[in-house]
Coordinates of C-alpha atoms in Angstrom, one line a residue:
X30 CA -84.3 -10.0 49.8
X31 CA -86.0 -7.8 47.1
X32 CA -85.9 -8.9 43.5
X33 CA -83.1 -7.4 41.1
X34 CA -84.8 -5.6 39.0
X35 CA -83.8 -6.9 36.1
X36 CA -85.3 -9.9 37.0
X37 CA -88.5 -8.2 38.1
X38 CA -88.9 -6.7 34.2
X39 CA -87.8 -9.7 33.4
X40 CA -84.6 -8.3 31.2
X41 CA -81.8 -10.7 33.3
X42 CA -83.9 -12.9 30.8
X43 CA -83.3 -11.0 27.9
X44 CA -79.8 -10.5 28.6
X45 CA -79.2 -14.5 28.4
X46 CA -80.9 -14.6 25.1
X47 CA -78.7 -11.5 23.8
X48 CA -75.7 -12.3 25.2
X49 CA -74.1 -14.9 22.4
X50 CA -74.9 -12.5 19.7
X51 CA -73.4 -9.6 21.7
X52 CA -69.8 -11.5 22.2
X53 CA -69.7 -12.0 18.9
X54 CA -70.2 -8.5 17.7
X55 CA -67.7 -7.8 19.7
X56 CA -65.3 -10.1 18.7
X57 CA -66.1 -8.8 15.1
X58 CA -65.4 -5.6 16.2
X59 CA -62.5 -6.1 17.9
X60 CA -61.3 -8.1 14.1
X61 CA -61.8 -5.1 12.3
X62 CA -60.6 -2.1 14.6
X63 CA -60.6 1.7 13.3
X64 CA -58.9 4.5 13.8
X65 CA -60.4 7.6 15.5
X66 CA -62.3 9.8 12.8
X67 CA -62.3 6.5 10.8
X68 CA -65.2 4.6 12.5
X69 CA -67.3 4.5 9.4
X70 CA -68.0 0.8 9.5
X71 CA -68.2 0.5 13.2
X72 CA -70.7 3.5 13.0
X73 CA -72.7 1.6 10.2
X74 CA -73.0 -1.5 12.1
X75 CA -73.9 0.4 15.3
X76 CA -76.9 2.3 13.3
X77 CA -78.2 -1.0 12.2
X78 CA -78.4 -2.6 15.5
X79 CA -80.0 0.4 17.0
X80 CA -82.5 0.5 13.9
X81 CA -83.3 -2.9 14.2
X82 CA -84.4 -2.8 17.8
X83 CA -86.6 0.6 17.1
X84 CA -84.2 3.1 18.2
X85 CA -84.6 6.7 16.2
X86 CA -80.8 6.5 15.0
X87 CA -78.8 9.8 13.4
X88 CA -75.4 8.9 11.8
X89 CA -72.8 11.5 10.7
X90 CA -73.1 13.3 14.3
X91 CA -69.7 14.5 15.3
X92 CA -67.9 13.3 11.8
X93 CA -68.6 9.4 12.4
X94 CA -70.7 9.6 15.8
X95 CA -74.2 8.0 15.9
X96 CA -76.8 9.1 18.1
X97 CA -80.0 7.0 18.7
X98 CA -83.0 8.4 21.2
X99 CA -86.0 5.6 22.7
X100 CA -88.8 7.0 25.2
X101 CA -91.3 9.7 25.8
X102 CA -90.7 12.9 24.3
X103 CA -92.1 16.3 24.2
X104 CA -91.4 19.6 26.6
X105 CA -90.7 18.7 30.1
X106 CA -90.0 15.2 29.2
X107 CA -86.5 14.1 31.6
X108 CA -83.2 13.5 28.6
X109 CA -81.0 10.9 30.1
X110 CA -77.7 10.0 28.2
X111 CA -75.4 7.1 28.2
X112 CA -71.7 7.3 26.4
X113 CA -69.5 4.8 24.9
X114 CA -66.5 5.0 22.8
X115 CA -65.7 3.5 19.2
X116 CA -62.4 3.8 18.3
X117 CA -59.1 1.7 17.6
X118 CA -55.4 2.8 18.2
X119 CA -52.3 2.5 16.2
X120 CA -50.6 -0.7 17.9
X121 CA -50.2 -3.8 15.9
X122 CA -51.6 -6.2 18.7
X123 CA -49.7 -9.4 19.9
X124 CA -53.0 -11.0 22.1
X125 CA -52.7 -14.3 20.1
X126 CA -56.8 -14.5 19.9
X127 CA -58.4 -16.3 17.7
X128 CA -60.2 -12.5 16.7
X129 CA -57.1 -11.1 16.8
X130 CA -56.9 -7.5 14.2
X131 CA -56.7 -8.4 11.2
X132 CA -55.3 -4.7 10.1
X133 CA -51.7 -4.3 10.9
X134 CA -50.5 -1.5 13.2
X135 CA -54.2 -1.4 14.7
X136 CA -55.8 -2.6 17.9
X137 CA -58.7 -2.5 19.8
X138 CA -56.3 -2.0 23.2
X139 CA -58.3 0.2 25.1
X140 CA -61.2 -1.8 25.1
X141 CA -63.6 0.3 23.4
X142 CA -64.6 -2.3 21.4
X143 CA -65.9 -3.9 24.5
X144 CA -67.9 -0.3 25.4
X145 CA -69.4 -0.1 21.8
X146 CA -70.7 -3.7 22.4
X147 CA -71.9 -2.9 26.1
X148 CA -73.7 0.3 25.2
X149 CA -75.3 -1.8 22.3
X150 CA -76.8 -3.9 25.0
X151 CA -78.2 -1.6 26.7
X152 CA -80.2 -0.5 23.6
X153 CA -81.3 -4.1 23.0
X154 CA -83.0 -4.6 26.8
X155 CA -84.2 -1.3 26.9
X156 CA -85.9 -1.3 23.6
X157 CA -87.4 -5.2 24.2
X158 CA -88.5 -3.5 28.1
X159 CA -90.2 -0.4 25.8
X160 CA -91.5 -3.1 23.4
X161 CA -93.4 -5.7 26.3
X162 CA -94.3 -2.6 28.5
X163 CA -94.9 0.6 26.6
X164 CA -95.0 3.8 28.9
X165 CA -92.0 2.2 31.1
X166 CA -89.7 3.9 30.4
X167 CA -90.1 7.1 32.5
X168 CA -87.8 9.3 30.7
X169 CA -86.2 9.7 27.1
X170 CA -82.9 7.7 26.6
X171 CA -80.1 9.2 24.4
X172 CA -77.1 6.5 23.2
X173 CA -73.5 8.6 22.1
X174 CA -71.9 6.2 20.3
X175 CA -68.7 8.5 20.2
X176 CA -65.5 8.6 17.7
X177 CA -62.1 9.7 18.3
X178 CA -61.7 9.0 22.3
X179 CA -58.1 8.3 21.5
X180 CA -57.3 11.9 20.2
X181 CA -59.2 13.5 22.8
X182 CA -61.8 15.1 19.8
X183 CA -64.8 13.4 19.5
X184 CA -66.5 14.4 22.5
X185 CA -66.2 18.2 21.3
X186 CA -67.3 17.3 17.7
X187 CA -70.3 15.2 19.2
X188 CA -71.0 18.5 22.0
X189 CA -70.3 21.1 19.3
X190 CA -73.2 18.7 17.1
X191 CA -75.6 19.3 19.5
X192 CA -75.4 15.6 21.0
X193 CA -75.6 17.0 24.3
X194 CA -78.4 19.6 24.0
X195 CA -81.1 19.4 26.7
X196 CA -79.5 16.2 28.6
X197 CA -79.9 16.0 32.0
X198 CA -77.8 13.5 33.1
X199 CA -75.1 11.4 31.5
X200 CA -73.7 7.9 32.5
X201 CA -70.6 6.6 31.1
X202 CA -68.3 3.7 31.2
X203 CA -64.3 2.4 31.2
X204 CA -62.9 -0.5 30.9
X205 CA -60.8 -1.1 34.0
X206 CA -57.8 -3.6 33.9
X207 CA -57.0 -2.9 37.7
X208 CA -60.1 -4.9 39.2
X209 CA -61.5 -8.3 38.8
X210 CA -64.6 -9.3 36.1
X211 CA -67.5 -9.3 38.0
X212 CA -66.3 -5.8 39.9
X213 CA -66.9 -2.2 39.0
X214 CA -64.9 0.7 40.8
X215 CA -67.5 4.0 41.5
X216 CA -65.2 7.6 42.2
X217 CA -67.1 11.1 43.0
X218 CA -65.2 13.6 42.5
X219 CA -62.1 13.5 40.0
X220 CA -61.9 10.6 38.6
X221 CA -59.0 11.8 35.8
X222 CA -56.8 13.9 35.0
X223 CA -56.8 17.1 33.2
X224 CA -54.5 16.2 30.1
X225 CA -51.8 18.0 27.2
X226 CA -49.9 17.2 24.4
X227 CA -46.2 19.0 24.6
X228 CA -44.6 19.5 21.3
X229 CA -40.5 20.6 22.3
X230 CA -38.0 21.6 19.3
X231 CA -34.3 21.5 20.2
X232 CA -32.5 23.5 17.7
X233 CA -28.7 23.4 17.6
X234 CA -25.5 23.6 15.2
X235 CA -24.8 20.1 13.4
X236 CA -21.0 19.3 12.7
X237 CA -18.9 16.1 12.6
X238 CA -19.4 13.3 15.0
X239 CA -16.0 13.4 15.8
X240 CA -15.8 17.2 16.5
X241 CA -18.8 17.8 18.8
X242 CA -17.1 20.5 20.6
X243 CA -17.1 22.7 17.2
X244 CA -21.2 22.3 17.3
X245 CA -24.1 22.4 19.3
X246 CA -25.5 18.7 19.6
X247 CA -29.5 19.0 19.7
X248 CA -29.6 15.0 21.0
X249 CA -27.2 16.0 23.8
X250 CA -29.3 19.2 24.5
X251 CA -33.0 16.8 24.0
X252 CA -31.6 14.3 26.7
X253 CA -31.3 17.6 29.3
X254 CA -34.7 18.0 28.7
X255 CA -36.4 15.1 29.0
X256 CA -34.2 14.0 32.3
X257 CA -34.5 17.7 33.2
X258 CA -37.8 18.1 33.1
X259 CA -38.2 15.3 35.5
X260 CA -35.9 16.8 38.1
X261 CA -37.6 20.2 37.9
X262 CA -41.2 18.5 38.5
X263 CA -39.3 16.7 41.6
X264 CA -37.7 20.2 43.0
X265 CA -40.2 22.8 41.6
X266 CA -43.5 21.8 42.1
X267 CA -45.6 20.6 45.0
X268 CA -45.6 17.0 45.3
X269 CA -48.8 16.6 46.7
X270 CA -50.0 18.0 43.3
X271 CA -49.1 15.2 41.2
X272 CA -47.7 16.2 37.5
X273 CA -46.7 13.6 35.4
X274 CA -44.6 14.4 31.9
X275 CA -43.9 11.8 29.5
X276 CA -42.1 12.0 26.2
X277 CA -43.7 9.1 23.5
X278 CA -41.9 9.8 20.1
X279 CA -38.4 11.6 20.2
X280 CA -37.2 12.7 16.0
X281 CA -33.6 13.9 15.0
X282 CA -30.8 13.1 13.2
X283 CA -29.6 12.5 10.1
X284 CA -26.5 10.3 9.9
X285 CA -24.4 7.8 12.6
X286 CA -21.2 10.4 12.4
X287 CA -23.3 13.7 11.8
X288 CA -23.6 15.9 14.9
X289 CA -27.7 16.4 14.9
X290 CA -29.1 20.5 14.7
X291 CA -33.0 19.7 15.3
X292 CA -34.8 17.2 17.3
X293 CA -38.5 16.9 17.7
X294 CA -40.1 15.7 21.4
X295 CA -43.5 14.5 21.3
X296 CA -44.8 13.9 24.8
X297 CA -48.1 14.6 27.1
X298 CA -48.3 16.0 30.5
X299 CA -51.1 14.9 33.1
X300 CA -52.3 16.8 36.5
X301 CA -55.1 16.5 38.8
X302 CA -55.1 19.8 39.7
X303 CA -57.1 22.4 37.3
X304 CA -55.4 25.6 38.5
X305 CA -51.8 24.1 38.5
X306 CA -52.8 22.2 35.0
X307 CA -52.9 26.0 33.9
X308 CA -50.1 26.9 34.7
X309 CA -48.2 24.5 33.4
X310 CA -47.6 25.9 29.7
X311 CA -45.7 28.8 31.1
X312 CA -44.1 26.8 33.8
X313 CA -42.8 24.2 30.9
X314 CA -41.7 26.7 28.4
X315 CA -39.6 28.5 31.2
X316 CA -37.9 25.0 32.1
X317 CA -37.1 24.0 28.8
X318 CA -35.8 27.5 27.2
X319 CA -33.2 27.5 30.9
X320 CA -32.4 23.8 30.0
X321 CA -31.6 24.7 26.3
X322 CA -30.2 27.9 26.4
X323 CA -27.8 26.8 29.1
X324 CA -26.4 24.1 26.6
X325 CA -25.9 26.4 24.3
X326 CA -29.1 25.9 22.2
X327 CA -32.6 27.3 21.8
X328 CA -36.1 25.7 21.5
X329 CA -39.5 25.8 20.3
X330 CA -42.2 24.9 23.0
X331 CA -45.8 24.1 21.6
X332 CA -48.4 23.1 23.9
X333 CA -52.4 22.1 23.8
X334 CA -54.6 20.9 26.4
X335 CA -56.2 17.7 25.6
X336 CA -58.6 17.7 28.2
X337 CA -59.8 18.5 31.5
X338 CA -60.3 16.5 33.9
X339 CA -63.3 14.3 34.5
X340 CA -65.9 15.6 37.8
X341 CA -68.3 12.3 38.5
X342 CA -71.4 14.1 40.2
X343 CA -71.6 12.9 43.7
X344 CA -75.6 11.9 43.7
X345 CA -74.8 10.2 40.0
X346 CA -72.4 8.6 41.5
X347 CA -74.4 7.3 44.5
X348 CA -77.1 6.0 41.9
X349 CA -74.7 4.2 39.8
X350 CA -73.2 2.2 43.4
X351 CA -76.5 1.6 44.5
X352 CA -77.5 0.2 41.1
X353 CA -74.6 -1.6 40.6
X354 CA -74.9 -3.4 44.4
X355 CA -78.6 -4.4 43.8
X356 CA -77.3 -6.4 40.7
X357 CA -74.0 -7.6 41.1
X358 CA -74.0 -7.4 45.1
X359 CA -72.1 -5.1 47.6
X360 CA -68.8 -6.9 47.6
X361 CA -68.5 -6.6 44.4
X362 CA -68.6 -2.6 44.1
X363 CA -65.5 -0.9 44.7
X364 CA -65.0 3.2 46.2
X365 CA -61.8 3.9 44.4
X366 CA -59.6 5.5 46.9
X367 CA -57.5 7.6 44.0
X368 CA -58.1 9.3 40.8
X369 CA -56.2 8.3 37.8
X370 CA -53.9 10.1 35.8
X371 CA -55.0 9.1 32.7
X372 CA -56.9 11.2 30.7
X373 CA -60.6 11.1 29.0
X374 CA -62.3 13.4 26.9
X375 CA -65.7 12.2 28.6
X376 CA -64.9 15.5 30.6
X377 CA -65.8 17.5 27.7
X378 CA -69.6 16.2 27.3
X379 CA -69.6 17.4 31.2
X380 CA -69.4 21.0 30.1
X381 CA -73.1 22.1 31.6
X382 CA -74.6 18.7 32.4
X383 CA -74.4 16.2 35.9
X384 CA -72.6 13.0 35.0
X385 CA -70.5 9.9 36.2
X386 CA -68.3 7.5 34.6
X387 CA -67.1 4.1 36.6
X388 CA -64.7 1.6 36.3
X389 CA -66.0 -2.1 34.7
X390 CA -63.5 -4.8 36.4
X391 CA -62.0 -6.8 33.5
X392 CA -59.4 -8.7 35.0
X393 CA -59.9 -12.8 34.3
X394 CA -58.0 -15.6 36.5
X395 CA -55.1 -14.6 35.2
X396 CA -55.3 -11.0 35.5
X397 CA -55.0 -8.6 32.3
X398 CA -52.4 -6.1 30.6
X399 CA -52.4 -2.8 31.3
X400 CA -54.8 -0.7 29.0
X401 CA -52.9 0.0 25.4
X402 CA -50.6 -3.2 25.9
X403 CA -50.4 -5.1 22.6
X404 CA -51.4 -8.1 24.8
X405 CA -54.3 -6.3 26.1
X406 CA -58.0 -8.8 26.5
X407 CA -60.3 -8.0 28.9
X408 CA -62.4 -11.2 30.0
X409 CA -65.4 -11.1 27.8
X410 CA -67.7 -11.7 31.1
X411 CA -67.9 -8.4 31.7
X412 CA -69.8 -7.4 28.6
X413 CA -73.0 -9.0 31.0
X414 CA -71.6 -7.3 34.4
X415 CA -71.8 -3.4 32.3
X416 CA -75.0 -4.2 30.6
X417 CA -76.4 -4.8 34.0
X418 CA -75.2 -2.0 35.9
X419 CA -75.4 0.4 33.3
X420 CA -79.3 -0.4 32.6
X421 CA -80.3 -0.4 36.1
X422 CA -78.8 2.8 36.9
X423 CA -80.7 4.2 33.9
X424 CA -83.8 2.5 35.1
X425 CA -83.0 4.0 38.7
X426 CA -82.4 7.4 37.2
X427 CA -85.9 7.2 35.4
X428 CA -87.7 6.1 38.3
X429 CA -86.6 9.3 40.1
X430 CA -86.2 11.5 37.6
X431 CA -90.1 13.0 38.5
X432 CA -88.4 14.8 41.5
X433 CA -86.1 18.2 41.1
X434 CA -82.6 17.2 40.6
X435 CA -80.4 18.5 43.5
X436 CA -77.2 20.9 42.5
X437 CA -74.4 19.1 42.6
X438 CA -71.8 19.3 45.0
X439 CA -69.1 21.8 44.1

């Protein structure tokens, strides 16, 4: 049986050395989460690590990105790019760790504390392998160490920055409740879902709670539309195209005994489909202004598309499996039969450029919440598992990167 080869550059090595430090950056990380645009000491500590292993580090790129380039360089020289995410959300967490938050109302509960700390050790064996064996690295190596995942921005502040310019291939990484530490799930194809926030305003005529019939009740009106628009999804559209609407935050009302005139619906709306996903807008508005207006009430329909989905590049993809199975071992890599609905703006830094993103397994003994739980910790093994998969497919990558790059599949 061939050597990993890790072990052949002897980085399996460095990785046991690293790895104490690394858990507890991220457990320091995951102490003092921030909120997306708000990175500003995650981004500082990030820059110093980077600096202190030799990488070329930019801060500021995107608002609170950082960028950090290692390798060859000059014209003709093969750009390939690894992304991870930095950012907190707003969920006062309920874990019970010992590195629990200590800022009320926010959370590291997506895990991205967990991808900051694997892309950092990625950095760390690539520089000590550029360090021991100068020229081995066959290509250039670009880290995003990207802001505001959680809003769906930072991807197109880090694009519109130039963070992507003149990559030719970019890997990326999620945390994946669903399999086991010590597993990673590969996808080509979609692997998300395009994604949109719905805004819906419910206007109507307030009057006395105990006179409803003399006014138009905007709660009355809101609950048609949020059970309505379920029903039309069920009876309108093709369920083999799957569209998912869900309403987070509902506003409206002033008083118990006061028959509400405005509520506010907050929601998102997920699809796999990219021609369906654009139709949706219209398709929405129409429901909702039949559902209101046949109350007796009108609305206001706002809608933005968050994202598009994700497209993992089939031969990327095939890399990142083969890499994976060389270090961890066959059984442990995963085809994922399904795409997810969830959303990730990862799509956006896809604009123009070959990529793939898979699925780190971080599901201990006793299993793990679902991503954005307030109970939400991944098993801290799997900081090791992404280091190794995501190195050696970037070391694969190099090693061909000499050779044309086939189209990808459409």
């Amino acid at each position: 049986m061939e050597t990993p080869v890790l072990e052949k550059l002897g980085l399996e090595a460095s990785l046991q050395e690293a790895l104490p430090d690394l858990i507890q950056l991220r457990r320091h990380l995951h102490r003092h989460p921030e909120l997306s645009g708000h990175e500003q000491q995650t981004a500082a500590l990030v820059a110093g690590e980077l600096r202190r292993w030799g990488w070329q580090v930019q801060e500021g790129v995107g608002r609170t990105g950082v960028v950090a380039e290692l390798g060859p360089s000059g014209e003709g020289v093969p750009l390939v790019a690894l992304r991870v995410d930095m950012d907190a959300l707003p969920i006062e967490e309920r874990s019970g760790l010992d590195y629990a938050s200590i800022h009320q109302g926010l959370m590291h509960a997506c895990g991205h504390d967990l991808h900051t700390v694997v892309g950092l050790g990625v950095a760390q064996l690539l520089a000590d392998l550029d360090q021991r064996q100068p020229g081995q690295l066959g290509a250039r190596v670009r880290l995003l160490f990207q802001p505001a995942e959680e809003t769906a921005q930072g991807a197109s502040w880090m694009r519109d920055a130039g963070a992507m310019d003149g990559v030719d291939a970019l890997f990326g990484v999620h945390v994946f409740p669903s399999l086991a530490v010590g597993t990673v799930g590969v996808r080509s194809g979609s692997l998300t879902a395009a994604a949109g926030e719905l805004e819906v305003e419910v206007i109507g005529e307030g009057g006395h709670g105990a006179r409803p019939h003399q006014s138009t009740d905007a709660i009355w009106i809101a609950a048609r539309v949020v059970s309505g628009l379920q029903e039309a999804i069920s009876r309108r559209l093709d369920a083999l195209q799957p569209v998912v609407v869900s309403f987070g935050r509902i506003e409206g009302g002033k008083a118990f005994n006061v028959i509400a005139d405005h509520v506010r619906l907050l929601g998102t709306v997920r699809c796999l489909d990219t021609e369906l996903h654009a139709q949706l807008p219209a398709w929405i508005e129409d429901t909702v202004q039949a559902l209101c207006q046949g109350h007796g009430g009108q609305a206001r329909v706002r809608y933005r598309c968050i994202s598009p989905p994700v497209h993992n590049d089939p031969e990327l993809t095939q890399l990142v499996a083969a890499a994976a199975t060389e270090v961890l071992g066959a059984s442990q890599v995963q085809w994922l039969d399904q795409p997810s609905l969830g959303a990730e703006d990862f799509a956006h830094l896809l604009e123009g450029t070959r990529g793939t993103m898979f699925r780190l397994g971080v599901a201990g003994p006793e299993g793990c919440t679902p991503l954005h739980s307030n109970t939400f910790a991944p098993d801290e093994a799997a900081i090791a598992v992404g280091i190794r998969v995501l190195t050696a497919s970037l070391l694969r990558w190099m090693a061909g990167s000499s050779q044309p790059a086939p189209e990808s599949a459409p």
